[in-house]
Amino acid sequence: MARRSTSSSTGSPAGPRNRTPQPVRVRRRSFGDFVKAFFAFVALLVLVIGVPGALAVTVGWPLPHGAPSLDWLQQEITVQTFLHVLTVIVWLAWAQFTACVLVEVKAALSGVGIPGRVPGAGPSQLLARQLVAALLLVGATAASLTPGLSQLGHSLEGNQKGTVAAAQQTPGLFAQQQEQAAGTAAALAEQATHAAAHADAGGGTAKHGDTKYYRIQPPEGRHHDSLWEIAQRHLGDGRRYKEIYELNKDRIQPDGSRLSEASLIRPGWIMEMPGDAHGGELVENPDAHVSHEVRQQIHDYAKTGDHAKEQEQGQGQGQHAGGGGSGATGGSHVSIPQQRPAPAGEQEKQHITPAADSGSASHSGSHSFGLPEALVGAPLLAAGLLGALGRRRRQAMWQSALGAVGGRRGMEPPTPTGDAQDVHDALLVGADPEGVRLLDRSLRGLAAALAAESRALPVVYAAWLSNGDLHLQLAQPAGKPPAPWQLGQDQTFWMLARADAERYEDVDTAAPYPGLVSLGTMDDSRLLLNLEAVPGIVSLSGREADRAAVFASVAAELATNGWSDRMTITLVGFGEDLTALAPNRLRHLDGIEALIETMEAETRQRRGALGAAGHDSVLTGRTGPAQHTRWAPHLVLLAAQPSAEDAVKLAELAADAGRLGIGYLVGTETGDLPGAAWEMEVTPEDKLLAPLLGLELDAQLLPAVQQRAVVELFVEADPERDPDGPATTPPFLVDISEQGRPAVYARLVGPYEIIGLDTPDGERSALLHEALALLLLHREGVHPRVLASALWPRGVTEDVRDALIERLRTWLGTDPDGTPRLGADATGRLTLAKSVVSDLDVLRSLYHEATQGKGVDSRAVRGRLLTDALVLVRGPLLADRPEGRYRWLTHEIVDAQLPLLVADTGLALSAFHLEKDRAEKAIEALNAALNSAPDDERLWNELLRATHATGDTARLRTLAVDLLGRGGARGLPPRTEALLDELLPTWRDGAAAAG
C-alpha cells in the first residue's frame, strides 16, 4: 500500500524548504582592481614571454651544439662561458616559474583542488599565485575561483593546511591520496603543534573576544569543506557547527547569496566565528595580513546581521573552550545535493521522500499513534519488506495448492496479532512501491544508456532522493550524463527529475548499483550509501543496541530491495533470525575467523576473474554480455568489534574491495578501526553522524522489537513451515442459512455492486466505495492510518481522514438494535458489523462448509454448496474498478487467493460429478472455474481427464492443440505433457500437423 508521505501529524502539509541558491549579485570592481590586474598581466607577459625572448635575442643558445670532448674541460673559463652558465640558470628559473603559472592558472580556473606544489619553487610559486589572483580578481566569480585568497601574503606552506590529514587513519581510502597524506602528515602535525604553542604563549595578534572570521576554502580533490569540519578544527567539537550556522544564517555573502542551510556552503564565503575559535586559518578583524580585497569583504560582511552587532558588543562569544586545531578531512566526501523546490501543488505528493509523520521509534518498542514510526518513516525498506512478504505468502499458497483438494493449510494465511500486526500496518502505511519502481527503472535506464554509448558505469558513492528527484553522487567527474539525466550542482552530481524518471520503462539490463542502502534522512532528502563502492571499511560506532538497529535496517533493506538482482549478504555477530527474510541472499556466519577465511578466498577469486575477463572493476563487467550472471556484490555486515589482529586483516581485504564489488560495514565500540575509510556514529537520539562526510542524519533503524515482529511475519508465511498442519479457517464465516440474510451485501467478485445502501451523492461516492471494499477484504480490522494511506497514497491530513470515516459510518447506518455497522476494536482499528457481508465472504464460507463442515458427511450437501459457490464467481476481483484507484491491491494477496479458491471449488465440484460419471457436468464446472483462474494448471489437467472420460478422442485432441497454443514458445508444463502421453499417446503427431 502506497505510503502517506508529507502530511504532518497535525494535519498541516509539510512542504520542503526552498534551498535553491539566491540570485548572485556581483560586487562591482574598483578602478584599483583593474590597475592591479593590468600590471599583473604585464608582469606575467614579461616574465613568461619577454624573458625567453630576450635571452634568445641577446645571448642565443647557451649550450654546446655537439657533444663536448675532454679538451673542453681543459679550456680557460672566459667571460662568455660564465655568461652561458648564467643563461642556463635563468632558463631553468624561467621554466620553473612558467610551470608555477600554469599550475596556478589551472587550479584557479577549475576551482577544484589546492594547486599542486612545483618542486623547489616556494617564492616563485607564491609570486605566480599573487599575479594570477590579481589578474582573475576582475572576474565576476573571482571569490570562488581563486584558491586561498584569505592566505595571500602568507607562506606557501601555510596555504597547504587543507591537505587531507585523516588519510593516515584510513588505509584503503584512495591510493593517489594516501601517498600525499603520508608525506604531509608529519608537517601538518608539526604546524598544529607550533600553532597551539603560539596560542598558549599569547603570541597571537588578536585579543580574546575580537571578532574572528573564516573564509570557506575551495574543494580539495573531491572533498568539500563543511561547517562540521570548520567547527572541529577551530572550536574543538564538530557538533558546535550550529553556533557557526546561527552566527551567519541569512547574511549576505560576497557573491550576493545567503547561507540558508547548514549543509550548503560555498568557496569564497565568509563565516563569522565564535569568540573562542582558534587556529591559523582564522582572520581577525581588522587584519593587515590579508589582501585589501579580502579585508574589504570582511569589513562589509561584519556590518550585516544582528549576530555581528552582538559580537561587536562582546556578547557573542562561544560557550566552549576547544582544543586541537588540525583539520581531519577525508578524501572521499558525501554531500547533500542542492534541491529544487517541489512543483506547486506537489508538496503533498512525494513518493520517494521521507514521510512527514516519519520518525524513529524508541528501542523499547513504544509506538506513536499506535504504529512503529521507525517503519512508517522508512518508505523504501517498508516497500521491500512488504513486497517480499507478499511473494512469500503467494509461494506458500501455490505450494499448498499442490496438495490435496480441500482441508489443507495455506488457503488463508494467518492473521498477525500484537506487535506483528502493528508492524504489518506500519509497513502498509510507510511503503512506497512507486518510489522503489522509479529508482529501479532510473538506475537500469542509466546503465542501458551508458552501455549504448559504450561508456563505463561511473563509481557512485551515494544517491539522494530529494523532492522526487534522484541525485547520484559520483566518486569523480564522469563527463556529461546521457539524457534525460543532467549534471547536478557540480561535475560530481548526476540528477534525474521525477518527471523524466516516470517516462522510463523496464529495460533488460543488470542492476548497476545493487549495493545502495538507506541510512537516513537530512532535511527533505534521503541518503542511500553505496556500500560496495566504499574504498575501504565503513565503521559504525555507538551503543550496542543503537548499532544493532542500524545493522538490522541495512540487512533487511539489502535483502528485500527492488533495485538489485542478485547479491550475497553475510551477517556476522547478529541477525541469525533475519535470514528468514531472504534465505537466498542472507547467510549467517558464527565468527570473524570464518568470515576472514571466506573473504580471503572470495577476494582471490574475484581478482582472478576480473583479470581473466580484462575488467578493471565489477562495474565494467555489469555492462558486458555476461551482465546478468556475473559481478553480483557481496556485502559483509560485521556487528561485533574485531580484535586488533582481525581488524588489520579486514583492512587488508578491504583495500581493494571497492573494485571487486565487496563492501564492509563493521561495528566498533570505540570508533577507532584500522582501514575505516568512512566513520559513522549512531547516537542515543537516533542521529547518524559522519563528521568526515559532513553528514548528520535522522538514522533509519529497525529496533529489536520491530525486528522480531518482522521476522515473525516471514516465519508464519514460510511455505515449508508445518506443511501437514491443520487447515486455516477463514477470518470471517457467514451464516449461509436463510436466517443469515445480511443487511448490506457487496458483490466484489466481478463488477462492484452494493445491495442495501443508497448510492452516495457527489464526488465522494468513489472514496466511500473504495473504503468499504478495503474493510470488507480485512474483516480483522483496518487501522485508520492504513485506510488513509490506501485512499490517499500521496498523503492526507487527519481532519480529512476523520471526516471520511464519519461519512462512511453515516452511510453504513446502524443495525436494528442501534449498533453502528462501522465500529472500532480495542486497538482502534475500524471493523464492520456481521450484518455487512461481501460475496467473497459467502464464497469462502460455502467452500469451507462443503469441505470441512456439513459437506464432509453429506454428498448432497457438498454438491449443493459447491454449486452455489461457483455461481457467485462473475469474474476477477473488482473487475470494473476505475484506473488509478485501488492501488493498495498491489500489496494484497487476495488477487492470488481468489483464483486459487475458485480453482479449488471447480476441482472439488468436478470430482463430485466424476464420482457419478457425469463428465459433461464436470467439464461445465471446470470451464466456469477457468474463467476466473485461467492459468491454473490443475484445472487444465482435470479438464483433460474429464474430456477423456467422455470417450470423444477428437474433442480431446482439439483440447490438446488449444493447450499447446496457450503454452506458446514455453510449451506445455511437464505434468501436462506426461498426462497427455497417458491419455492421448498420438497427441504430438496431431500437434505437429496443426502447427
Tab-separated table of N, CA, C and O in Angstrom, residues 649-692:
chain	number	residue	atom	x	y	z
A	649	LYS	N	43.609	-7.582	9.283
A	649	LYS	CA	43.317	-8.492	8.168
A	649	LYS	C	42.132	-7.988	7.341
A	649	LYS	O	42.160	-8.039	6.110
A	650	LEU	N	41.095	-7.503	8.028
A	650	LEU	CA	39.945	-6.969	7.309
A	650	LEU	C	40.331	-5.733	6.504
A	650	LEU	O	39.853	-5.542	5.371
A	651	ALA	N	41.173	-4.875	7.086
A	651	ALA	CA	41.619	-3.682	6.362
A	651	ALA	C	42.375	-4.056	5.099
A	651	ALA	O	42.215	-3.428	4.052
A	652	GLU	N	43.206	-5.095	5.181
A	652	GLU	CA	43.933	-5.541	4.000
A	652	GLU	C	42.977	-6.077	2.939
A	652	GLU	O	43.149	-5.824	1.736
A	653	LEU	N	41.964	-6.829	3.370
A	653	LEU	CA	40.992	-7.359	2.413
A	653	LEU	C	40.168	-6.232	1.786
A	653	LEU	O	39.811	-6.287	0.605
A	654	ALA	N	39.864	-5.209	2.588
A	654	ALA	CA	39.000	-4.132	2.106
A	654	ALA	C	39.736	-3.107	1.258
A	654	ALA	O	39.086	-2.266	0.634
A	655	ALA	N	41.060	-3.166	1.227
A	655	ALA	CA	41.819	-2.150	0.489
A	655	ALA	C	41.443	-2.136	-0.983
A	655	ALA	O	41.459	-1.090	-1.628
A	656	ASP	N	41.090	-3.300	-1.536
A	656	ASP	CA	40.742	-3.401	-2.952
A	656	ASP	C	39.272	-3.762	-3.131
A	656	ASP	O	38.860	-4.170	-4.218
A	657	ALA	N	38.484	-3.623	-2.059
A	657	ALA	CA	37.121	-4.140	-2.083
A	657	ALA	C	36.217	-3.384	-3.048
A	657	ALA	O	35.360	-3.985	-3.704
A	658	GLY	N	36.374	-2.051	-3.135
A	658	GLY	CA	35.502	-1.275	-3.994
A	658	GLY	C	35.567	-1.710	-5.440
A	658	GLY	O	34.556	-1.730	-6.147
A	659	ARG	N	36.746	-2.075	-5.903
A	659	ARG	CA	36.912	-2.527	-7.286
A	659	ARG	C	36.312	-3.903	-7.510
A	659	ARG	O	35.870	-4.243	-8.607
A	660	LEU	N	36.260	-4.715	-6.456
A	660	LEU	CA	35.811	-6.102	-6.569
A	660	LEU	C	34.326	-6.275	-6.286
A	660	LEU	O	33.811	-7.388	-6.403
A	661	GLY	N	33.639	-5.214	-5.903
A	661	GLY	CA	32.222	-5.340	-5.598
A	661	GLY	C	31.953	-5.924	-4.233
A	661	GLY	O	30.925	-6.572	-4.027
A	662	ILE	N	32.878	-5.729	-3.294
A	662	ILE	CA	32.722	-6.234	-1.931
A	662	ILE	C	32.665	-5.031	-0.992
A	662	ILE	O	33.481	-4.113	-1.107
A	663	GLY	N	31.713	-5.030	-0.088
A	663	GLY	CA	31.588	-3.935	0.867
A	663	GLY	C	31.612	-4.437	2.293
A	663	GLY	O	31.161	-5.550	2.581
A	664	TYR	N	32.141	-3.622	3.201
A	664	TYR	CA	32.266	-3.993	4.614
A	664	TYR	C	31.659	-2.899	5.482
A	664	TYR	O	32.061	-1.730	5.390
A	665	LEU	N	30.695	-3.273	6.322
A	665	LEU	CA	30.174	-2.400	7.374
A	665	LEU	C	30.490	-3.088	8.699
A	665	LEU	O	29.996	-4.190	8.960
A	666	VAL	N	31.318	-2.440	9.507
A	666	VAL	CA	31.859	-3.078	10.705
A	666	VAL	C	31.506	-2.230	11.927
A	666	VAL	O	31.713	-1.012	11.929
A	667	GLY	N	31.006	-2.876	12.966
A	667	GLY	CA	30.693	-2.190	14.202
A	667	GLY	C	31.908	-2.058	15.094
A	667	GLY	O	32.796	-2.917	15.107
A	668	THR	N	31.974	-0.988	15.843
A	668	THR	CA	33.078	-0.752	16.756
A	668	THR	C	32.568	0.007	17.967
A	668	THR	O	31.668	0.852	17.857
A	669	GLU	N	33.122	-0.303	19.100
A	669	GLU	CA	32.700	0.367	20.329
A	669	GLU	C	33.396	1.703	20.512
A	669	GLU	O	32.855	2.623	21.114
A	670	THR	N	34.606	1.808	20.002
A	670	THR	CA	35.425	2.995	20.259
A	670	THR	C	35.415	3.987	19.121
A	670	THR	O	35.783	5.139	19.300
A	671	GLY	N	35.042	3.560	17.918
A	671	GLY	CA	35.097	4.440	16.769
A	671	GLY	C	36.452	4.485	16.114
A	671	GLY	O	36.646	5.200	15.130
A	672	ASP	N	37.418	3.735	16.632
A	672	ASP	CA	38.770	3.714	16.077
A	672	ASP	C	39.000	2.339	15.465
A	672	ASP	O	39.221	1.355	16.170
A	673	LEU	N	38.946	2.265	14.135
A	673	LEU	CA	39.064	0.989	13.447
A	673	LEU	C	40.048	1.129	12.296
A	673	LEU	O	39.846	1.978	11.406
A	674	PRO	N	41.118	0.342	12.271
A	674	PRO	CA	42.072	0.424	11.155
A	674	PRO	C	41.374	0.131	9.827
A	674	PRO	O	40.530	-0.759	9.736
A	675	GLY	N	41.749	0.892	8.817
A	675	GLY	CA	41.189	0.656	7.493
A	675	GLY	C	39.826	1.257	7.272
A	675	GLY	O	39.219	1.024	6.229
A	676	ALA	N	39.317	2.030	8.229
A	676	ALA	CA	37.986	2.617	8.072
A	676	ALA	C	38.071	3.851	7.185
A	676	ALA	O	38.633	4.872	7.571
A	677	ALA	N	37.530	3.738	5.973
A	677	ALA	CA	37.529	4.881	5.068
A	677	ALA	C	36.495	5.909	5.494
A	677	ALA	O	36.733	7.113	5.449
A	678	TRP	N	35.340	5.427	5.898
A	678	TRP	CA	34.262	6.309	6.345
A	678	TRP	C	33.851	5.886	7.744
A	678	TRP	O	33.552	4.721	7.995
A	679	GLU	N	33.810	6.828	8.671
A	679	GLU	CA	33.461	6.551	10.059
A	679	GLU	C	32.116	7.179	10.379
A	679	GLU	O	31.907	8.364	10.140
A	680	MET	N	31.230	6.377	10.923
A	680	MET	CA	29.899	6.847	11.294
A	680	MET	C	29.639	6.510	12.756
A	680	MET	O	30.235	5.593	13.315
A	681	GLU	N	28.716	7.258	13.343
A	681	GLU	CA	28.329	7.034	14.738
A	681	GLU	C	26.823	7.197	14.844
A	681	GLU	O	26.250	8.155	14.327
A	682	VAL	N	26.159	6.258	15.519
A	682	VAL	CA	24.744	6.391	15.805
A	682	VAL	C	24.602	6.780	17.278
A	682	VAL	O	25.212	6.177	18.154
A	683	THR	N	23.820	7.806	17.538
A	683	THR	CA	23.692	8.358	18.881
A	683	THR	C	22.421	7.834	19.552
A	683	THR	O	21.510	7.334	18.882
A	684	PRO	N	22.323	7.972	20.866
A	684	PRO	CA	21.073	7.568	21.551
A	684	PRO	C	19.861	8.357	21.088
A	684	PRO	O	18.733	7.926	21.297
A	685	GLU	N	20.082	9.515	20.459
A	685	GLU	CA	18.975	10.316	19.944
A	685	GLU	C	18.595	9.911	18.530
A	685	GLU	O	17.888	10.637	17.818
A	686	ASP	N	19.095	8.742	18.061
A	686	ASP	CA	18.779	8.202	16.731
A	686	ASP	C	19.305	9.098	15.615
A	686	ASP	O	18.693	9.207	14.548
A	687	LYS	N	20.441	9.733	15.873
A	687	LYS	CA	21.124	10.501	14.841
A	687	LYS	C	22.294	9.672	14.308
A	687	LYS	O	22.998	9.009	15.091
A	688	LEU	N	22.506	9.728	13.012
A	688	LEU	CA	23.647	9.065	12.393
A	688	LEU	C	24.630	10.146	11.965
A	688	LEU	O	24.323	10.956	11.085
A	689	LEU	N	25.787	10.170	12.622
A	689	LEU	CA	26.778	11.214	12.386
A	689	LEU	C	27.934	10.645	11.576
A	689	LEU	O	28.421	9.553	11.854
A	690	ALA	N	28.353	11.405	10.591
A	690	ALA	CA	29.543	11.070	9.817
A	690	ALA	C	30.308	12.372	9.602
A	690	ALA	O	30.185	13.012	8.564
A	691	PRO	N	31.092	12.806	10.603
A	691	PRO	CA	31.729	14.122	10.532
A	691	PRO	C	32.601	14.313	9.297
A	691	PRO	O	32.575	15.368	8.673
A	692	LEU	N	33.391	13.283	8.930
A	692	LEU	CA	34.281	13.438	7.787
A	692	LEU	C	33.519	13.513	6.476
A	692	LEU	O	34.053	13.966	5.464
